[in-house]
Short mmCIF file of C-alpha atoms in Angstrom, two decimals:
data_model
loop_
_atom_site.label_atom_id
_atom_site.label_comp_id
_atom_site.label_asym_id
_atom_site.label_seq_id
_atom_site.Cartn_x
_atom_site.Cartn_y
_atom_site.Cartn_z
CA MET A 1015 38.25 -21.01 3.29
CA SER A 1016 37.97 -24.26 5.14
CA ARG A 1017 35.46 -22.80 7.62
CA ILE A 1018 33.07 -22.09 4.76
CA TYR A 1019 33.37 -25.60 3.45
CA ASP A 1020 32.88 -27.03 6.89
CA ALA A 1021 29.75 -24.91 7.34
CA ILE A 1022 28.32 -26.12 4.02
CA ARG A 1023 29.13 -29.79 4.82
CA SER A 1024 27.55 -29.40 8.30
CA ALA A 1025 24.38 -27.88 6.82
CA ARG A 1026 24.13 -30.74 4.29
CA GLU A 1027 24.61 -33.31 6.98
CA SER A 1028 21.95 -31.66 9.11
CA ARG A 1029 19.46 -31.63 6.24
CA SER A 1030 20.16 -35.26 5.36
CA LYS A 1031 19.53 -36.32 9.01
CA THR A 1032 16.13 -34.60 9.00
CA GLY A 1033 15.28 -35.89 5.58
CA LEU A 1034 14.77 -32.37 4.23
CA ASP A 1035 16.37 -31.03 1.11
CA LEU A 1036 16.81 -27.37 0.30
CA SER A 1037 14.26 -27.72 -2.46
CA ASP A 1038 11.62 -28.53 0.16
CA PHE A 1039 11.71 -24.87 1.30
CA LEU A 1040 11.65 -23.14 -2.09
CA GLY A 1041 8.54 -21.13 -2.72
CA GLU A 1042 7.46 -21.19 0.98
CA MET A 1043 9.39 -18.18 2.21
CA GLU A 1044 7.23 -15.26 3.39
CA LEU A 1045 8.57 -11.77 2.80
CA PRO A 1046 8.58 -9.47 5.74
CA GLU A 1047 6.19 -6.51 5.77
CA ARG A 1048 8.23 -3.51 4.52
CA ARG A 1049 5.76 -0.80 5.52
CA ALA A 1050 6.40 1.17 8.60
CA THR A 1051 2.76 0.78 9.63
CA LEU A 1052 0.58 -2.12 8.73
CA ARG A 1053 -2.02 -1.64 5.91
CA MET A 1054 -5.67 -1.98 6.87
CA GLU A 1055 -8.71 -2.78 4.67
CA LEU A 1056 -10.99 0.18 4.30
CA ASP A 1057 -14.44 1.08 2.94
CA ILE A 1058 -14.41 4.86 3.23
CA ASP A 1059 -15.85 7.55 1.02
CA LEU A 1060 -13.51 10.26 -0.17
CA THR A 1061 -13.67 13.42 -2.26
CA VAL A 1062 -10.55 13.82 -4.36
CA TYR A 1063 -9.49 17.24 -5.70
CA GLY A 1064 -6.71 17.81 -8.23
CA ARG A 1065 -5.70 19.45 -11.49
CA SER A 1066 -5.76 17.72 -14.89
CA ALA A 1067 -2.84 17.83 -17.35
CA SER A 1068 -4.44 20.98 -18.82
CA GLU A 1069 -4.55 22.57 -15.36
CA ALA A 1070 -8.33 22.33 -15.10
CA VAL A 1071 -9.44 21.73 -11.51
CA PHE A 1072 -11.43 18.55 -10.92
CA TYR A 1073 -13.08 16.75 -8.03
CA GLU A 1074 -14.59 13.29 -7.84
CA GLU A 1075 -16.11 10.97 -5.24
CA ALA A 1076 -13.88 7.95 -4.63
CA ARG A 1077 -13.74 4.80 -2.44
CA ALA A 1078 -10.72 4.12 -0.20
CA ILE A 1079 -9.99 0.38 -0.06
CA ARG A 1080 -6.65 0.17 1.85
CA GLY A 1081 -4.65 2.56 3.93
CA ASN A 1082 -2.09 3.18 6.72
CA ALA A 1083 -0.58 6.19 8.40
CA ASN A 1084 1.68 6.88 5.40
CA GLY A 1085 -0.92 6.71 2.58
CA GLY A 1086 -3.52 4.52 0.94
CA LEU A 1087 -5.17 3.04 -2.09
CA PHE A 1088 -8.47 4.21 -3.53
CA LEU A 1089 -10.58 3.73 -6.65
CA LEU A 1090 -10.91 6.70 -8.97
CA GLY A 1091 -12.68 7.37 -12.24
CA ILE A 1092 -10.63 10.39 -13.39
CA PRO A 1093 -7.20 9.77 -14.85
CA VAL A 1094 -4.24 10.96 -12.69
CA LEU A 1095 -0.53 10.63 -13.14
CA GLU A 1096 2.28 9.39 -10.89
CA GLY A 1097 3.88 12.33 -9.04
CA GLN A 1098 0.62 14.37 -9.10
CA ASP A 1099 -0.47 16.03 -5.87
CA LEU A 1100 -4.11 15.55 -4.80
CA LEU A 1101 -6.25 16.76 -1.88
CA LEU A 1102 -8.32 14.03 -0.20
CA ILE A 1103 -11.24 14.73 2.01
CA ASN A 1104 -12.52 11.95 4.19
CA THR A 1105 -16.31 12.30 3.72
CA GLY A 1106 -17.19 10.82 7.12
CA THR A 1107 -14.94 13.14 9.15
CA SER A 1108 -14.35 16.10 6.79
CA GLN A 1109 -10.67 15.75 7.46
CA GLU A 1110 -8.41 16.91 4.62
CA GLN A 1111 -5.07 15.38 3.57
CA ILE A 1112 -2.64 16.46 0.87
CA CYS A 1113 -1.02 13.39 -0.91
CA ASN A 1114 1.19 12.44 -3.80
CA VAL A 1115 0.28 9.80 -6.40
CA VAL A 1116 2.75 6.94 -6.14
CA SER A 1117 1.25 4.61 -8.73
CA VAL A 1118 -1.78 4.16 -10.92
CA ARG A 1119 -3.15 0.77 -12.02
CA ILE A 1120 -5.97 0.59 -14.54
CA ARG A 1121 -8.66 -1.63 -13.06
CA ASP A 1122 -11.21 -1.46 -15.90
CA MET A 1123 -12.33 0.98 -18.58
CA GLN A 1124 -13.79 3.43 -16.03
CA THR A 1125 -11.72 2.90 -12.88
CA SER A 1126 -8.12 3.10 -11.70
CA GLU A 1127 -6.54 2.00 -8.42
CA VAL A 1128 -4.57 5.00 -7.21
CA SER A 1129 -1.85 4.56 -4.61
CA VAL A 1130 -0.81 7.68 -2.70
CA SER A 1131 1.62 8.67 0.01
CA PHE A 1132 1.26 11.37 2.64
CA PRO A 1133 4.06 13.90 3.19
CA VAL A 1134 3.81 13.30 6.99
CA PRO A 1135 2.23 10.20 8.63
CA ASN A 1136 -1.47 10.73 9.52
CA PRO A 1137 -3.02 7.63 11.14
CA ASP A 1138 -6.19 9.50 12.02
CA PHE A 1139 -7.11 10.30 8.42
CA TRP A 1140 -8.66 6.85 7.71
CA LYS A 1141 -11.13 7.01 10.59
CA ALA A 1142 -14.59 6.06 9.41
CA SER A 1143 -16.32 8.83 11.34
CA ARG A 1144 -15.52 11.31 14.09
CA THR A 1145 -16.69 8.87 16.77
CA SER A 1146 -15.53 5.47 15.40
CA PRO A 1147 -12.07 4.00 15.98
CA ILE A 1148 -9.61 3.16 13.25
CA MET A 1149 -10.55 -0.05 11.61
#
């Protein structure tokens, strides 16, 4: 037990020598990035295919705004549910990707932000066109 108290006393003495208090650091801590791959800002057209709650097939043009190898975030005008499977088609490359809806956030009366995950990482899906590199 005495080692713990010695460590606390030593830390207090060190802070008092530098003139810093523990409260000087509150609110300034940055959380580490938890994603396996970094997220990138996007501006990519997608076509989104899925099934509604009544099993009717739908498709809609959407705009991808963020993404990484494991999934992304796009704007969609058709309601979808968490856990729902969708098919995304990158309009610029015609590449297809199955995904699962992770979360839906209502943005306004007509648009939702839909966050999706890919079953297997696919960093090439977010390419803007067949000849341009990943942003």
